[in-house]
Coordinates of C-alpha atoms in Angstrom, one line a residue:
M1 CA 2.8 39.3 -24.1
A2 CA 6.3 38.1 -23.6
L3 CA 7.7 36.8 -20.4
P4 CA 10.2 38.7 -18.8
T5 CA 13.6 37.3 -19.1
S6 CA 14.0 36.0 -15.5
T7 CA 10.6 35.1 -15.4
A8 CA 11.4 32.6 -18.6
Q9 CA 14.5 31.4 -17.2
R10 CA 12.6 30.4 -14.0
F11 CA 9.6 28.5 -16.1
L12 CA 12.6 26.6 -18.2
V13 CA 14.4 25.7 -15.2
R14 CA 11.5 24.3 -13.3
A15 CA 10.1 22.6 -16.4
S16 CA 13.5 21.0 -16.8
R17 CA 13.4 19.7 -13.2
Q18 CA 9.9 18.1 -13.5
L19 CA 10.3 16.1 -17.1
R20 CA 11.8 13.0 -16.9
H21 CA 12.1 11.5 -20.3
Y22 CA 10.9 8.0 -20.7
S23 CA 12.0 5.1 -23.5
A24 CA 9.2 6.0 -26.2
P25 CA 7.2 3.1 -27.6
G26 CA 9.0 1.6 -30.4
T27 CA 12.5 2.2 -29.4
G28 CA 12.9 -1.4 -28.3
E29 CA 15.3 0.2 -25.0
I30 CA 14.6 -0.9 -22.1
P31 CA 15.1 1.9 -19.2
A32 CA 18.1 1.2 -17.0
A33 CA 16.1 1.7 -13.6
K34 CA 13.8 -1.0 -15.6
A35 CA 16.1 -3.8 -16.2
K36 CA 16.5 -5.1 -13.2
Y37 CA 12.8 -6.2 -13.4
V38 CA 13.6 -8.6 -16.3
P39 CA 14.6 -12.0 -15.4
K40 CA 17.8 -13.6 -17.1
S41 CA 16.7 -17.1 -16.4
G42 CA 13.5 -19.1 -15.3
T43 CA 12.4 -22.3 -14.6
Y44 CA 9.2 -23.3 -16.6
P45 CA 6.2 -25.6 -16.3
K46 CA 6.6 -28.9 -18.3
G47 CA 4.8 -29.4 -20.8
F48 CA 4.2 -25.9 -21.9
L49 CA 6.0 -23.9 -25.0
A50 CA 5.9 -20.4 -26.1
A51 CA 6.9 -18.4 -29.1
S52 CA 6.1 -15.4 -30.9
E53 CA 6.4 -13.9 -34.3
H54 CA 6.4 -10.3 -36.0
V55 CA 3.3 -9.5 -38.0
G56 CA 3.0 -5.7 -38.0
V57 CA -0.1 -5.5 -36.9
K58 CA 0.6 -1.4 -36.3
P59 CA 2.1 -0.3 -39.8
S60 CA 4.7 1.4 -37.9
N61 CA 6.0 -1.3 -36.4
T62 CA 8.6 -2.8 -38.6
R63 CA 10.7 -4.9 -36.5
F64 CA 9.0 -6.1 -33.1
D65 CA 7.1 -9.2 -32.6
D66 CA 3.6 -8.6 -31.9
L67 CA 2.1 -12.1 -32.0
A68 CA 2.6 -14.6 -28.9
L69 CA 1.7 -18.0 -28.7
I70 CA 1.7 -20.4 -25.4
V71 CA 1.0 -23.9 -25.8
S72 CA 0.3 -27.0 -23.6
E73 CA 1.5 -30.2 -25.5
T74 CA -1.8 -32.2 -23.9
P75 CA -5.0 -31.0 -23.3
C76 CA -5.4 -29.0 -20.3
A77 CA -7.7 -27.1 -17.8
A78 CA -8.2 -23.4 -18.2
A79 CA -9.8 -20.8 -16.3
A80 CA -10.3 -16.7 -16.8
V81 CA -11.1 -13.6 -15.2
F82 CA -12.6 -10.8 -17.7
T83 CA -13.3 -7.3 -17.7
R84 CA -16.6 -6.1 -16.4
N85 CA -16.5 -3.1 -18.9
K86 CA -19.6 -3.2 -20.8
F87 CA -18.1 -2.7 -24.0
Q88 CA -16.0 -5.8 -24.0
A89 CA -13.7 -6.5 -26.9
A90 CA -14.2 -9.4 -29.3
P91 CA -11.5 -11.6 -27.9
V92 CA -13.1 -11.2 -24.7
T93 CA -17.0 -12.6 -25.7
V94 CA -14.9 -15.1 -27.8
S95 CA -12.6 -16.7 -25.3
R96 CA -15.6 -16.8 -22.8
E97 CA -17.5 -18.6 -24.9
V98 CA -14.8 -20.9 -25.6
L99 CA -14.4 -21.8 -21.7
R100 CA -18.1 -22.0 -21.2
R101 CA -18.6 -24.8 -24.0
R102 CA -15.5 -26.8 -23.0
E103 CA -16.6 -26.1 -19.0
G104 CA -12.6 -25.1 -18.8
D105 CA -11.2 -28.5 -19.9
G106 CA -9.6 -29.2 -23.1
I107 CA -7.8 -26.3 -23.6
R108 CA -4.4 -26.3 -26.1
A109 CA -3.5 -22.7 -26.7
V110 CA -3.5 -18.7 -26.1
V111 CA -2.8 -16.5 -28.9
V112 CA -2.4 -12.9 -28.4
N113 CA -1.6 -10.2 -30.6
S114 CA -0.6 -6.3 -29.6
G115 CA -1.1 -3.1 -31.4
C116 CA -4.8 -3.6 -32.0
A117 CA -7.4 -4.3 -29.5
N118 CA -10.0 -5.5 -31.6
A119 CA -12.5 -3.9 -29.4
V120 CA -15.7 -2.1 -30.4
T121 CA -15.2 -3.7 -33.8
G122 CA -18.9 -5.5 -34.4
K123 CA -19.4 -8.4 -35.9
G124 CA -16.4 -8.2 -38.3
G125 CA -14.2 -8.1 -34.8
V126 CA -15.6 -11.5 -33.4
E127 CA -15.4 -13.0 -37.0
D128 CA -11.6 -12.1 -36.8
A129 CA -11.3 -13.6 -33.2
I130 CA -12.5 -16.7 -33.7
K131 CA -10.3 -16.8 -37.1
M132 CA -7.3 -16.7 -34.8
G133 CA -8.5 -19.4 -32.4
E134 CA -9.6 -21.2 -35.7
E135 CA -6.0 -20.9 -37.5
T136 CA -4.5 -21.7 -33.9
D137 CA -6.1 -25.0 -33.5
K138 CA -5.3 -26.4 -37.3
C139 CA -1.6 -26.2 -36.0
F140 CA -2.9 -29.2 -33.5
E141 CA -4.4 -31.4 -36.3
D142 CA -1.6 -33.2 -37.7
G143 CA -0.7 -36.1 -35.5
E144 CA -1.7 -34.2 -32.2
G145 CA -5.0 -33.2 -32.5
E146 CA -7.7 -35.2 -30.3
G147 CA -10.4 -35.4 -32.7
D148 CA -13.6 -33.3 -32.7
D149 CA -15.3 -33.9 -28.9
G150 CA -18.2 -31.5 -29.9
K151 CA -17.3 -29.0 -27.8
G152 CA -15.7 -26.4 -30.4
A153 CA -12.5 -24.7 -30.2
R154 CA -9.7 -25.0 -27.7
T155 CA -7.9 -22.1 -28.2
L156 CA -8.3 -18.8 -26.2
V157 CA -7.6 -15.7 -28.0
M158 CA -6.6 -12.1 -26.5
S159 CA -5.8 -8.5 -28.3
T160 CA -4.1 -5.5 -27.0
G161 CA -3.8 -2.0 -28.5
V162 CA -5.3 0.7 -30.1
I163 CA -9.6 0.4 -29.6
G164 CA -12.2 0.8 -32.6
Q165 CA -10.0 -0.2 -35.4
R166 CA -10.2 -4.0 -37.4
L167 CA -7.4 -6.4 -37.0
P168 CA -5.2 -7.0 -40.2
I169 CA -6.5 -10.5 -39.8
R170 CA -5.2 -11.8 -43.1
K171 CA -1.4 -10.9 -42.1
I172 CA -1.9 -12.4 -38.6
V173 CA -3.3 -16.0 -39.6
R174 CA -0.3 -16.2 -41.9
K175 CA 2.1 -16.0 -39.0
I176 CA 0.0 -18.2 -36.6
P177 CA 1.7 -21.6 -38.2
S178 CA 5.2 -19.8 -38.4
A179 CA 5.1 -19.2 -34.6
Y180 CA 3.9 -22.8 -34.0
E181 CA 6.7 -24.1 -35.8
S182 CA 9.2 -21.6 -33.3
L183 CA 7.7 -23.2 -30.1
G184 CA 10.3 -23.9 -27.6
S185 CA 10.6 -24.1 -23.7
T186 CA 13.6 -21.9 -23.1
H187 CA 13.7 -18.8 -21.2
A188 CA 14.5 -17.0 -24.0
H189 CA 11.6 -18.4 -25.8
W190 CA 9.1 -17.1 -22.7
L191 CA 11.1 -14.0 -22.8
R192 CA 10.4 -13.2 -26.3
A193 CA 6.6 -14.0 -25.9
A194 CA 6.4 -11.7 -22.9
R195 CA 7.7 -9.0 -24.9
A196 CA 5.7 -9.6 -27.9
I197 CA 2.3 -8.8 -25.8
C198 CA 3.8 -5.7 -24.9
T199 CA 2.4 -2.0 -26.2
T200 CA 3.9 1.1 -24.0
D201 CA 5.3 -1.1 -21.6
T202 CA 8.7 -0.5 -21.2
F203 CA 9.9 -3.8 -20.3
P204 CA 8.9 -7.4 -20.6
K205 CA 7.0 -8.5 -17.7
L206 CA 7.8 -12.6 -16.9
L207 CA 8.3 -14.3 -13.6
S208 CA 8.6 -18.1 -12.9
R209 CA 8.8 -20.2 -9.5
T210 CA 8.7 -23.7 -8.2
F211 CA 6.8 -24.8 -5.5
T212 CA 5.4 -28.2 -3.3
L213 CA 2.0 -29.3 -2.5
P214 CA 1.4 -31.0 1.0
S215 CA 0.3 -34.2 -0.5
S216 CA 3.6 -34.7 -2.8
P217 CA 6.5 -32.9 -1.2
D218 CA 8.8 -34.2 -3.5
T219 CA 7.3 -33.4 -6.1
P220 CA 8.2 -30.0 -7.9
Y221 CA 5.9 -28.0 -9.5
S222 CA 6.7 -24.7 -11.6
L223 CA 4.3 -22.0 -12.2
A224 CA 5.2 -19.2 -14.9
G225 CA 3.5 -15.9 -15.8
M226 CA 3.8 -13.0 -18.2
T227 CA 1.3 -10.1 -18.2
K228 CA 1.5 -6.5 -19.7
G229 CA 0.1 -3.4 -19.0
A230 CA 1.2 0.1 -18.5
G231 CA -1.9 2.5 -18.9
M232 CA -5.6 2.1 -18.9
I233 CA -4.8 0.4 -15.7
H234 CA -7.9 0.0 -13.0
P235 CA -9.9 -2.8 -11.3
N236 CA -11.9 -4.6 -12.7
M237 CA -9.2 -5.4 -14.3
A238 CA -7.2 -3.7 -16.1
T239 CA -5.6 -2.8 -20.7
L240 CA -4.1 -5.6 -19.0
L241 CA -3.5 -9.0 -20.2
A242 CA -1.9 -11.9 -18.5
I243 CA -1.2 -15.8 -18.6
L244 CA -0.6 -18.0 -15.7
C245 CA 0.7 -21.8 -16.6
T246 CA 1.3 -24.6 -13.9
D247 CA 2.5 -28.3 -14.7
A248 CA 0.2 -28.7 -11.5
P249 CA -2.9 -31.3 -11.5
V250 CA -5.9 -29.2 -10.7
A251 CA -9.2 -29.5 -12.2
P252 CA -11.4 -26.9 -13.9
P253 CA -13.5 -26.1 -11.0
S254 CA -10.8 -26.1 -8.7
L255 CA -8.7 -23.9 -11.2
H256 CA -11.4 -20.6 -11.4
A257 CA -11.9 -20.3 -7.7
L258 CA -8.3 -20.6 -7.3
L259 CA -8.1 -17.8 -9.8
T260 CA -10.8 -15.6 -8.7
A261 CA -9.3 -15.6 -5.3
A262 CA -5.5 -14.7 -6.7
V263 CA -7.2 -12.1 -9.1
D264 CA -9.3 -10.3 -6.0
K265 CA -5.7 -9.6 -4.2
S266 CA -3.5 -9.2 -7.3
F267 CA -4.5 -7.8 -10.6
N268 CA -7.8 -6.4 -8.8
S269 CA -5.5 -4.5 -6.3
I270 CA -3.6 -2.3 -8.9
S271 CA -4.3 1.2 -10.2
I272 CA -2.3 3.3 -12.7
D273 CA -4.8 5.6 -13.8
G274 CA -8.1 4.6 -12.7
D275 CA -9.6 3.5 -16.0
M276 CA -10.9 0.0 -17.0
S277 CA -9.9 -1.2 -20.2
T278 CA -12.2 -3.4 -22.4
N279 CA -10.0 -6.1 -23.2
D280 CA -8.5 -7.1 -19.8
T281 CA -8.2 -10.9 -19.3
V282 CA -6.1 -13.1 -16.9
V283 CA -6.2 -17.1 -17.8
L284 CA -4.5 -19.7 -15.5
M285 CA -4.0 -22.8 -17.5
A286 CA -3.0 -26.7 -15.6
N287 CA -1.8 -29.5 -17.4
G288 CA -0.6 -31.7 -14.8
A289 CA 2.6 -32.7 -16.5
A290 CA 5.2 -32.3 -13.2
A291 CA 2.4 -35.1 -11.6
A292 CA 3.8 -38.2 -13.3
T293 CA 5.9 -39.1 -10.1
T294 CA 3.0 -38.4 -7.8
T295 CA 2.2 -41.3 -5.6
T296 CA -0.9 -40.0 -3.0
T297 CA -3.8 -42.1 -4.9
T298 CA -3.1 -45.5 -6.6
A299 CA -5.3 -46.4 -9.6
S300 CA -7.1 -50.3 -9.8
N301 CA -4.2 -51.7 -11.4
G302 CA -1.9 -50.8 -8.5
R303 CA -0.1 -48.3 -10.2
P304 CA 0.3 -44.8 -8.8
T305 CA -1.5 -41.9 -10.5
P306 CA -1.3 -38.4 -10.0
R307 CA -3.3 -36.6 -7.4
T308 CA -5.4 -34.0 -9.3
I309 CA -7.0 -30.9 -6.8
A310 CA -10.6 -31.7 -7.9
A311 CA -12.7 -29.1 -6.3
P312 CA -12.8 -25.7 -3.9
D313 CA -12.3 -27.3 -0.5
D314 CA -10.5 -25.5 2.5
S315 CA -10.0 -27.9 4.2
D316 CA -7.8 -29.7 1.2
P317 CA -4.4 -28.9 2.2
D318 CA -3.4 -28.7 -1.4
Y319 CA -6.4 -26.7 -2.3
V320 CA -5.0 -24.1 0.7
A321 CA -1.5 -24.1 -0.2
L322 CA -1.9 -23.7 -4.0
R323 CA -4.2 -20.5 -3.8
E324 CA -1.5 -19.1 -1.2
T325 CA 1.6 -19.6 -3.9
L326 CA -0.6 -18.2 -6.8
T327 CA -2.0 -15.4 -4.8
R328 CA 1.8 -14.5 -4.0
F329 CA 2.9 -14.9 -7.1
A330 CA 0.0 -13.2 -9.1
A331 CA 0.6 -10.0 -6.7
D332 CA 4.4 -10.3 -7.7
L333 CA 2.9 -10.0 -11.4
A334 CA 0.8 -7.7 -10.6
Q335 CA 3.4 -5.2 -8.8
L336 CA 5.2 -5.3 -12.4
V337 CA 2.7 -3.4 -14.2
V338 CA 2.5 -0.7 -11.8
R339 CA 6.4 -0.1 -11.9
D340 CA 5.8 0.2 -15.5
G341 CA 3.0 3.0 -15.2
E342 CA 3.2 5.1 -18.2
G343 CA 5.4 7.8 -17.2
A344 CA 5.5 6.6 -13.4
T345 CA 8.4 7.5 -11.2
K346 CA 7.4 6.1 -7.8
F347 CA 5.8 2.6 -6.8
V348 CA 3.1 3.0 -4.0
T349 CA 2.0 0.8 -1.4
V350 CA -1.3 2.0 0.1
R351 CA -2.1 -0.1 3.0
V352 CA -5.3 0.9 4.5
A353 CA -5.6 -1.1 8.2
N354 CA -8.0 -1.7 11.2
A355 CA -11.4 -1.7 9.3
A356 CA -14.7 -2.9 9.8
S357 CA -14.2 -5.3 7.1
Y358 CA -12.2 -6.3 4.0
G359 CA -14.4 -4.6 1.8
D360 CA -14.1 -1.0 3.6
A361 CA -10.4 -1.4 3.5
K362 CA -10.3 -2.1 -0.2
R363 CA -12.7 0.6 -1.0
V364 CA -10.7 3.2 1.3
A365 CA -7.1 1.9 -0.7
S366 CA -8.6 1.9 -3.8
A367 CA -9.9 5.6 -3.8
I368 CA -6.7 6.8 -2.6
A369 CA -4.9 4.8 -5.4
R370 CA -6.6 6.3 -8.0
S371 CA -6.6 9.9 -6.6
P372 CA -5.0 12.2 -9.4
L373 CA -4.5 15.0 -6.5
V374 CA -2.6 12.5 -4.6
K375 CA -0.7 10.8 -7.5
T376 CA 0.4 14.2 -8.5
A377 CA 1.4 15.7 -4.9
L378 CA 3.5 12.1 -4.8
Y379 CA 5.1 13.5 -7.9
G380 CA 6.2 16.5 -6.8
K381 CA 7.4 15.3 -3.6
D382 CA 4.6 17.0 -2.0
A383 CA 3.8 15.6 1.4
N384 CA 0.4 16.7 1.2
W385 CA -1.6 14.4 3.4
G386 CA -4.9 16.0 3.0
R387 CA -5.3 15.1 -0.3
I388 CA -5.0 11.1 1.2
L389 CA -7.2 12.0 3.9
C390 CA -9.8 13.6 1.4
A391 CA -10.0 10.2 -0.7
T392 CA -10.7 8.5 2.5
G393 CA -13.2 10.2 3.3
Y394 CA -15.0 9.9 0.1
A395 CA -14.4 5.9 -0.5
E396 CA -17.8 4.9 -1.8
G397 CA -19.7 2.4 0.8
A398 CA -16.8 2.5 3.4
D399 CA -19.0 2.6 6.4
S400 CA -16.0 2.4 9.1
V401 CA -14.4 5.6 7.9
V402 CA -14.7 7.5 11.2
P403 CA -12.8 11.1 11.3
D404 CA -11.7 10.9 14.7
Q405 CA -10.2 7.5 14.6
T406 CA -8.1 7.7 11.4
S407 CA -4.5 8.0 11.4
V408 CA -2.3 8.6 8.3
S409 CA 1.7 8.0 7.8
F410 CA 4.2 7.5 5.3
V411 CA 6.5 4.5 5.5
P412 CA 9.8 4.8 3.9
G413 CA 10.8 2.0 1.8
D414 CA 14.1 1.6 3.5
G415 CA 12.0 0.1 6.6
S416 CA 13.1 3.0 8.9
E417 CA 10.2 4.3 11.3
E418 CA 6.9 5.9 9.9
L419 CA 6.5 9.6 9.7
K420 CA 3.1 10.3 11.2
L421 CA 1.1 12.8 9.5
L422 CA -2.3 12.5 11.5
V423 CA -3.1 10.6 14.6
R424 CA -6.7 10.4 15.5
G425 CA -8.0 12.8 13.4
E426 CA -5.4 15.4 14.9
P427 CA -2.8 16.7 12.3
E428 CA 0.8 16.2 13.8
R429 CA 4.0 18.7 13.0
V430 CA 5.2 17.3 10.1
D431 CA 9.0 16.8 9.7
E432 CA 9.0 18.5 5.9
A433 CA 12.5 17.4 5.4
R434 CA 12.0 14.3 6.5
A435 CA 8.8 14.0 4.5
A436 CA 10.9 15.1 1.4
E437 CA 13.2 12.5 1.8
I438 CA 11.2 9.8 1.8
L439 CA 9.1 11.0 -1.3
K440 CA 12.6 11.1 -3.1
E441 CA 12.9 7.5 -3.3
E442 CA 11.0 5.2 -5.7
D443 CA 9.3 3.0 -2.8
L444 CA 7.0 4.2 -0.5
E445 CA 4.1 3.3 1.4
I446 CA 0.8 5.2 2.6
L447 CA -0.2 4.0 5.7
V448 CA -4.4 4.8 6.9
R449 CA -5.7 3.4 10.0
L450 CA -9.2 3.6 10.5
S451 CA -9.0 2.9 14.2
D452 CA -6.6 2.0 17.1
K453 CA -8.8 -1.5 17.2
E454 CA -7.3 -4.4 15.0
G455 CA -9.3 -4.9 12.1
E456 CA -9.1 -5.9 8.7
E457 CA -6.5 -5.3 6.1
A458 CA -6.4 -4.3 2.2
V459 CA -3.4 -3.6 0.0
Y460 CA -3.4 -1.6 -3.2
W461 CA -0.4 -0.6 -5.5
T462 CA -0.6 2.4 -7.4
C463 CA 2.0 5.0 -9.0
D464 CA 2.1 9.0 -9.5
F465 CA 1.4 10.8 -12.2
S466 CA 4.0 12.8 -14.0
H467 CA 3.8 15.0 -17.4
E468 CA 4.9 12.3 -19.1
Y469 CA 1.5 10.4 -18.6
V470 CA -0.2 13.0 -20.4
T471 CA 2.5 13.0 -23.3
I472 CA 2.4 9.2 -23.8
N473 CA -1.4 9.1 -23.9
G474 CA -2.0 12.5 -25.8
D475 CA -0.4 10.9 -29.0
Y476 CA -0.9 7.1 -28.4
R477 CA -3.2 6.6 -31.6
T478 CA -1.6 8.9 -33.8

């Protein structure tokens, strides 16, 4: 039955107000609102090089680079954190084995393809991932190789894209040498590599910064990282890939501990849609290339040698300082993933305070961040705080949630006073006009206090759900 004209008109007007057009994958255009997150320059770690090449992993991709290569000029330490999904992609299993055999040492490169996840592809998929690593290793054999030390491959492998399809491996391996030949250390090289690992991302996610360590305050170190992810994002971890590099001197045992601590409060504290991928990998590499002038230790010949952060030790000022630096950096990088959530219009910080334990606070924050009802209310600019409370109440294992002690507020992104919605279990008379103004903004915070007593706090970053999320994922494969 046809709608009455007036009803049809109202429906069309409402739909036009709600729809927000995104930059469709393949156009290459960065939305104006996202351009501010793309750096125009950077300070990159010494001894690391980046490159990208066009392969055409997806036949529809006829012009954009989809192969990235990150290389250390010398063998370096490396650590990684991987997805906990039981269906782990071939590159995840292959890279884990490389790190196990090498005990996190002697790594030279990370090779990444986008457009195909090489996940759930059987033995052939594993062979393809091994082949990508082997072809990259061959690039180091002419004058740069360290010889066969009996520990096997030196390259870590990542893939992202459609699940259940085999890689066009011949096309990929043919382009690895040309990617190697085009390696460079400029901002343009790093930015192109960051762009090459994208799938439905609307902008490349790249950060860099410098820092010092207490034992060598006059030695500047650098940290750079790129990540990709816009959908299928939820710990542990998400279709999320990240490569972090530093020229500080760190041994493998410390590197793994530092990365694990940083990931817990960054990449494992974000959610776009509550779906955990098969391919999640975050790699951290350290080559010590900037430590040549450090003079905190002295070799037997009397010459100064770099001080290496050898083992996880909370009494070591260098270890603690690097952990704090790395965690902040990883959090900033992870937040870019949320800002590029598929179809997202809002960046939302979920802060849960005054919990009996950090675990309880994080469970509640996670429940709120992944609630479709909370996320759709945020998209509709609806101050429906009951949905926040509902998610708080069903947070599994959060034993310190007590209804008559719980308070909920919206905190505006402009730093103005919070809008209280629930105070110690009692609903407030909500100023709907002010709530609407807060919810119009791109950034806002949901603050949940589980009691009035000082306690543990956890933060999660998430986004809203829009019509476009369904549009993007409805035709992602086809």
